[in-house]
Coordinates of C-alpha atoms and ligand atoms in Angstrom, one line a residue:
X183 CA 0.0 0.0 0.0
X184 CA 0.7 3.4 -1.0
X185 CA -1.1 4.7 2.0
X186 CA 0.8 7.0 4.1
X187 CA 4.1 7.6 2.2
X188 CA 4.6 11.1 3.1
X189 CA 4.0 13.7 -0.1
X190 CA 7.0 15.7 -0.6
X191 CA 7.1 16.4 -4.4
X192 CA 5.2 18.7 -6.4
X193 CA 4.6 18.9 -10.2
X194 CA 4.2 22.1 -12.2
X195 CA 3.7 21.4 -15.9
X196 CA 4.4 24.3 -17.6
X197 CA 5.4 23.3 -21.1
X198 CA 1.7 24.1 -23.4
X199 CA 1.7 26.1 -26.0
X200 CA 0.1 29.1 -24.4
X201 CA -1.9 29.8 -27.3
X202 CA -4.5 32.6 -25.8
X203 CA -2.0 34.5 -25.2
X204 CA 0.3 34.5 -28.2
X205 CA 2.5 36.8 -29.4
X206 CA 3.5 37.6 -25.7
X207 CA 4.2 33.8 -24.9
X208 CA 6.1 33.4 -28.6
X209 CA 9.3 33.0 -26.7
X210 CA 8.0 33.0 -22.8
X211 CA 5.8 30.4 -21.3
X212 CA 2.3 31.8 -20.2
X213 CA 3.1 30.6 -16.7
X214 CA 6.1 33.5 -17.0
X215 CA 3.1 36.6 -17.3
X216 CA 3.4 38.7 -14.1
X217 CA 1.0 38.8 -11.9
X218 CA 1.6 42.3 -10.7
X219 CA 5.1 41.8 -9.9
X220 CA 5.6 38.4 -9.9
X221 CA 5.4 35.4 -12.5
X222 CA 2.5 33.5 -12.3
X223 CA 4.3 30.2 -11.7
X224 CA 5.8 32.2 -8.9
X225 CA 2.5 32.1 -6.9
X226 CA 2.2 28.2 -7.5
X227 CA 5.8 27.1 -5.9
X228 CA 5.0 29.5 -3.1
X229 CA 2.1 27.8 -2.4
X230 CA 3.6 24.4 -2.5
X231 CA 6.7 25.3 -0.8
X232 CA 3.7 26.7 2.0
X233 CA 2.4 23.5 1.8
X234 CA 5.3 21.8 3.2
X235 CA 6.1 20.2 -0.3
X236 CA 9.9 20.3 -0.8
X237 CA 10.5 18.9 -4.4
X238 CA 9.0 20.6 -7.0
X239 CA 9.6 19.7 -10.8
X240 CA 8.5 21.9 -13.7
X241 CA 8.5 21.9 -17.4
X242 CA 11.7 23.6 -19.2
X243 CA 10.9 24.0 -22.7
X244 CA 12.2 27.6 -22.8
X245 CA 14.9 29.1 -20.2
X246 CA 13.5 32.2 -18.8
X247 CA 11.6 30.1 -16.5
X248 CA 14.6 28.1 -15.5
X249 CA 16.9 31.4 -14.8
X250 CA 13.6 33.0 -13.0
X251 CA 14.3 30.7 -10.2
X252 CA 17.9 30.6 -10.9
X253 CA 20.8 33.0 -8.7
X254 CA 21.4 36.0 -10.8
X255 CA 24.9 37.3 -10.0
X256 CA 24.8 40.2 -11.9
X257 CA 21.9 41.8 -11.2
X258 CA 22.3 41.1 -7.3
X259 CA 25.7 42.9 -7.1
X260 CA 24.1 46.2 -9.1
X261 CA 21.4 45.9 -6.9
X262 CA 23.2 45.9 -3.9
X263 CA 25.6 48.7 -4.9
X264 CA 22.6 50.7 -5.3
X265 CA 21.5 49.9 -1.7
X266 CA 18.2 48.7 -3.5
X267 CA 17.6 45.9 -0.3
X268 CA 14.0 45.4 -1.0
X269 CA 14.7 44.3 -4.8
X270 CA 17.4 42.4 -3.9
X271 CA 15.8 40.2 -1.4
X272 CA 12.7 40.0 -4.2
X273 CA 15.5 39.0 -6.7
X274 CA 16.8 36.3 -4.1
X275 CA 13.7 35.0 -2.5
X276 CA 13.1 33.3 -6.0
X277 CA 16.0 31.4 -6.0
X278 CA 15.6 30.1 -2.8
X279 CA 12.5 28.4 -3.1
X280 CA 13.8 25.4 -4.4
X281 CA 15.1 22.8 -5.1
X282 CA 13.3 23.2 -8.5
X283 CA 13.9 20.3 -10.9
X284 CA 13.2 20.1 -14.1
X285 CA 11.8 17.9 -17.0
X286 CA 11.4 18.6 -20.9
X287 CA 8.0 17.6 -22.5
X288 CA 9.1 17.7 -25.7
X289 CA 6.1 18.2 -27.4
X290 CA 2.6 19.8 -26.1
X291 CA 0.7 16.2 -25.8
X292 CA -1.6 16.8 -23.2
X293 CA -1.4 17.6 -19.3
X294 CA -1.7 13.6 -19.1
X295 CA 1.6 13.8 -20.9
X296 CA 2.8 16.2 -18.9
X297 CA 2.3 14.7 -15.6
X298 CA 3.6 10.8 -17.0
X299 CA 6.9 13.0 -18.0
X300 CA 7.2 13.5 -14.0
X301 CA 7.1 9.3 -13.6
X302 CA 10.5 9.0 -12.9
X303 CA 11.0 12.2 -10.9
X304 CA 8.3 11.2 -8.5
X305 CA 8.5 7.7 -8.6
X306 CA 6.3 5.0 -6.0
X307 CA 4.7 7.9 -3.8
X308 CA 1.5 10.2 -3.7
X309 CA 2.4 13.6 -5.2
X310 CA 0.6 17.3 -5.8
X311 CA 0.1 18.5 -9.3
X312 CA -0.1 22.6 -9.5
X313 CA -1.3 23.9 -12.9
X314 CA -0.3 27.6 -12.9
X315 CA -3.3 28.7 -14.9
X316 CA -5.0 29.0 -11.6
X317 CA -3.7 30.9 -8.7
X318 CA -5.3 30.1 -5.3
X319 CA -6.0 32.8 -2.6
X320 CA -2.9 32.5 0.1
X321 CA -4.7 32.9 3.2
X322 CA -6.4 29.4 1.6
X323 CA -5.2 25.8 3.0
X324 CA -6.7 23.7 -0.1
X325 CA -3.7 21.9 -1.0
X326 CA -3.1 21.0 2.7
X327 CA -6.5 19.7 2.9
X328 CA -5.9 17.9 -0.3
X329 CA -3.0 16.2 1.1
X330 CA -4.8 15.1 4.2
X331 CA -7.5 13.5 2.5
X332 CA -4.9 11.4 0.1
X333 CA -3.5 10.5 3.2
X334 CA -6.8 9.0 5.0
X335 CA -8.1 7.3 1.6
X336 CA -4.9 6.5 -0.3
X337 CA -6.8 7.5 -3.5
X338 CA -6.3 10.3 -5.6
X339 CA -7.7 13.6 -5.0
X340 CA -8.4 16.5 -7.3
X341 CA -10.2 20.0 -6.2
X342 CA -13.8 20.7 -7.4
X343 CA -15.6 24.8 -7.6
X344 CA -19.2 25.1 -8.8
X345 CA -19.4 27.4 -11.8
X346 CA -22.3 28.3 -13.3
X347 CA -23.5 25.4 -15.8
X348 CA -22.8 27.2 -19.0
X349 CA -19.4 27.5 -18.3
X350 CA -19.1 23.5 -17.6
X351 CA -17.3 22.6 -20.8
X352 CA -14.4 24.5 -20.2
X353 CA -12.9 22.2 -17.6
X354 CA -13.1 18.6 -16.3
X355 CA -16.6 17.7 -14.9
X356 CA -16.7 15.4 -11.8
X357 CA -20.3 13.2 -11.1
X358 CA -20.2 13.0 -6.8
X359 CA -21.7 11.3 -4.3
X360 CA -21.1 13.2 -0.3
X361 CA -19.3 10.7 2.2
X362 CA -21.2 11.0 5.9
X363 CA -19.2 12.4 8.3
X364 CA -16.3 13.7 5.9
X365 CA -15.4 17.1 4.5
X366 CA -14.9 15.5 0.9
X367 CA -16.8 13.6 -1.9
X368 CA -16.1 10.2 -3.6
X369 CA -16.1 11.1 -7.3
X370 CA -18.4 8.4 -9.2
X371 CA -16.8 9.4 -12.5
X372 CA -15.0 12.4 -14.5
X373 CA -15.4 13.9 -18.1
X374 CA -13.4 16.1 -19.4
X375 CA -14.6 19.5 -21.1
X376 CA -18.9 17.8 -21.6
X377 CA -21.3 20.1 -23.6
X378 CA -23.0 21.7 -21.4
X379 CA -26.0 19.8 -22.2
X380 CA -24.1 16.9 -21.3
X381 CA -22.6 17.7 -18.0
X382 CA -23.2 15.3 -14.9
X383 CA -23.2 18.4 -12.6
X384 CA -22.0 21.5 -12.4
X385 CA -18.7 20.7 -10.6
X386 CA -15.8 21.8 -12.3
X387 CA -12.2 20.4 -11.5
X388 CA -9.6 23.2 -10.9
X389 CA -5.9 23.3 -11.4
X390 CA -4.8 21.2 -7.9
X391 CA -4.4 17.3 -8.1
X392 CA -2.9 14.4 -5.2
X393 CA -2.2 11.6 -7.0
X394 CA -1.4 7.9 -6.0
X395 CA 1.4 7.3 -8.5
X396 CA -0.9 3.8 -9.9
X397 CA -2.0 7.2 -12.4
X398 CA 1.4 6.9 -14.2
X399 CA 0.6 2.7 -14.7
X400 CA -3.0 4.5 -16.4
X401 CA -1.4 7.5 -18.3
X402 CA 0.7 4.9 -19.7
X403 CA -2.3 3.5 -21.3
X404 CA -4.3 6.4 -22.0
X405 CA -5.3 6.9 -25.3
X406 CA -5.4 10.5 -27.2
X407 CA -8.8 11.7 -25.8
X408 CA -10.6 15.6 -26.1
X409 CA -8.5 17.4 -28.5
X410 CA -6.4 14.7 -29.3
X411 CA -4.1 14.9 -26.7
X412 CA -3.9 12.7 -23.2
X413 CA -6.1 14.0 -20.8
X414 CA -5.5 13.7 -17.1
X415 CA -9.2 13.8 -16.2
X416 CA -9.4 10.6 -18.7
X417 CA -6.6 8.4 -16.6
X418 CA -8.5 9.5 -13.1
X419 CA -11.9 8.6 -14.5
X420 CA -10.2 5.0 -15.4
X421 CA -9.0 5.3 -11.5
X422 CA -12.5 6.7 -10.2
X423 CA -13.9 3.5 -12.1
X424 CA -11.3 1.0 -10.9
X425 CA -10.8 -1.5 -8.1
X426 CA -7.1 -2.0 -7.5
X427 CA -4.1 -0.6 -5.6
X428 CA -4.4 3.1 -5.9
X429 CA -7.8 3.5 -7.5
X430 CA -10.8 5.9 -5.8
X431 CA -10.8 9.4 -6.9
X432 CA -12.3 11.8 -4.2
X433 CA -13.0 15.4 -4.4
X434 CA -12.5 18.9 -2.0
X435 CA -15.1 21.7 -2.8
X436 CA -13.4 24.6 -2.6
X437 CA -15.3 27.5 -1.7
X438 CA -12.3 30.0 -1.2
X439 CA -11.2 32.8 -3.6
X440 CA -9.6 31.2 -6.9
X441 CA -7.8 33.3 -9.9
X442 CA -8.1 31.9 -12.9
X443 CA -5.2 33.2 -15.6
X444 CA -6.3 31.1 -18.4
X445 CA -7.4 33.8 -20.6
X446 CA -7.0 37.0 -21.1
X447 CA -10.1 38.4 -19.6
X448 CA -9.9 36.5 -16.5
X449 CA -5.8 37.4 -16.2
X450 CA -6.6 40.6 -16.7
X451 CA -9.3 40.4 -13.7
X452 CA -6.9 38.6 -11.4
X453 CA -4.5 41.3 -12.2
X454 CA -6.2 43.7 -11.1
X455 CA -8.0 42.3 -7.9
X456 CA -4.4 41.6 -6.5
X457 CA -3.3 44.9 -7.2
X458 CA -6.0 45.8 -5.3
X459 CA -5.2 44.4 -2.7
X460 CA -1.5 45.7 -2.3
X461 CA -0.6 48.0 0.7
X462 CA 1.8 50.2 -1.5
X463 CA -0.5 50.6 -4.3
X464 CA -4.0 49.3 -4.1
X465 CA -5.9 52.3 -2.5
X466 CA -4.2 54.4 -5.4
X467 CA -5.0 52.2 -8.1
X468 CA -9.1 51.7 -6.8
X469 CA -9.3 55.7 -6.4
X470 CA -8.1 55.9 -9.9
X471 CA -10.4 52.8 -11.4
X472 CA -13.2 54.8 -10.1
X473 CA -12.4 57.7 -12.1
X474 CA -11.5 55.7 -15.0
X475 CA -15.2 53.9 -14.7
X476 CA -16.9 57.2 -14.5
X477 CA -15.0 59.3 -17.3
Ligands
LIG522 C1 -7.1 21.5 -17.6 C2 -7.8 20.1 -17.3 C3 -9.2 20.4 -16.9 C4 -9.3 21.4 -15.8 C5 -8.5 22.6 -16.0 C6 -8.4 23.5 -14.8 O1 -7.6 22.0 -18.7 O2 -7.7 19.3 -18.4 O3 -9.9 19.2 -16.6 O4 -10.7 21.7 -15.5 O5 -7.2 22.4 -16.4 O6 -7.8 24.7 -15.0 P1 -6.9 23.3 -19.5 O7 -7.5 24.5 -18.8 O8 -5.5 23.2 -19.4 O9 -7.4 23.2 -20.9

């Protein structure tokens, strides 16, 4: 039994195409877009170092991602010649969130793909997956949470938000049934992106995962599916259906606050709701929006 192995290790796939967002990610992965000040896949390896997770492994098909968490000798000795302290320790902080490993993809097959390309990385235990499309609120304890309830079923788990049924088909849809007495959901059975009419529910899976490694066995074996690429939510609907080692899929509802910096609406709306929410900046910036609204 996989039960119990402590979960160090966290995976960050970060090697699509970033598409919506082209030209700016022509030469830059979408996960490198700041986020006010900070790359995106910044936010994600905070929250899994927070999490207690202490091996992280990424995607590294282009370098500025690489050098982003990488010491940076030049810049730190102009910055300390300046006195700039605050923008040095910024500079360093990201270097010392490691260690960060990573993994090429080669080629954009899927985020089932990505996630078998971390097989040998991870190897026999339960580890988190991280998708930096969506940035999770850091006063939030979901991936703990996540962790614990791998831990007490030995299944996989995956995070679930309700979203308004017409926006169902652009994510993984789980089917649930409650468990009596617990603060998660056994999931009955997933489908990735369903036609709205379709849809078993309105519970959408977001971009947080704890997998029993028996997924890699499945990913292995997964077919192509939506899009013609190999799904993730396809290999944990075979584990949601199966009966062996490793199998049972089970679901945390999330209710927290959730940014979602898939597309260029919603980055644009996470964006600005952090600025927001910064002490040097965000009373400006809401005094000015206001204006801006009303002109
Ligand atoms: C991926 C998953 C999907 C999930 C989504 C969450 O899709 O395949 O099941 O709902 O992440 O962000 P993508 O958004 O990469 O197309």
């Amino acid at each position: 039994m996989t039960t119990g192995k402590a979960i160090t290790k966290a995976v960050i796939p970060a090697a699509g195409l970033g598409t919506r967002f082209l030209p700016a990610t022509k030469a830059m992965p979408k996960e490198m877009l700041p986020v006010v000040d900070r790359p995106a896949i910044q936010y994600v390896v905070e929250e899994a170092v927070k999490s207690g997770l202490t091996d992280l492994l990424t995607g590294r098909n282009k370098r500025s991602l690489e050098d982003h968490f990488d010491r940076e000798p030049g810049l730190e000795r102009a910055l300390e010649l300046k006195g700039d302290k605050d923008r040095l320790e910024s500079v360093q902080y990201a270097s010392e969130l490691g260690p960060i490993h990573y993994v090429r993809q080669g080629e954009a097959k899927g985020l089932g793909h990505a996630v078998l390309c971390a097989a040998q990385h991870v190897g026999d235990e339960p580890f988190a997956v991280l998708l930096g499309d969506d940035l999770i609120d850091e006063a939030e304890d979901l991936l703990t949470t996540m962790m614990e309830v791998q831990q007490k079923t030995g299944g996989s788990v995956i995070a679930l938000i309700e979203v308004d049924p017409a926006q169902i088909s652009a994510y993984g849809c789980a089917d649930i049934t409650a468990v009596e007495g617990e603060d998660y959901v056994r999931v009955n059975s997933l489908v990735e992106k369903p036609a709205v009419g379709d849809a078993p529910s309105n519970l959408a899976v977001i971009g947080r995962y704890v997998l029993h490694p028996a997924v890699f066995g499945i990913l292995e074996e997964t077919e192509p599916g939506r899009g013609n690429e190999i799904q993730l939510t396809d290999a944990l609907q075979t584990l949601a259906a199966g009966e062996g080692e490793g199998s049972g899929v089970y679901g945390v509802v999330f209710k927290g606050r959730r940014f979602d910096t898939g597309d260029k609406l919603s980055y644009l709306k996470a964006v600005i709701t952090l600025a927001s929410e910064r002490v040097e900046f965000g009373e400006d910036l809401k005094t000015w929006m206001k204006g801006f609204v009303n002109s």
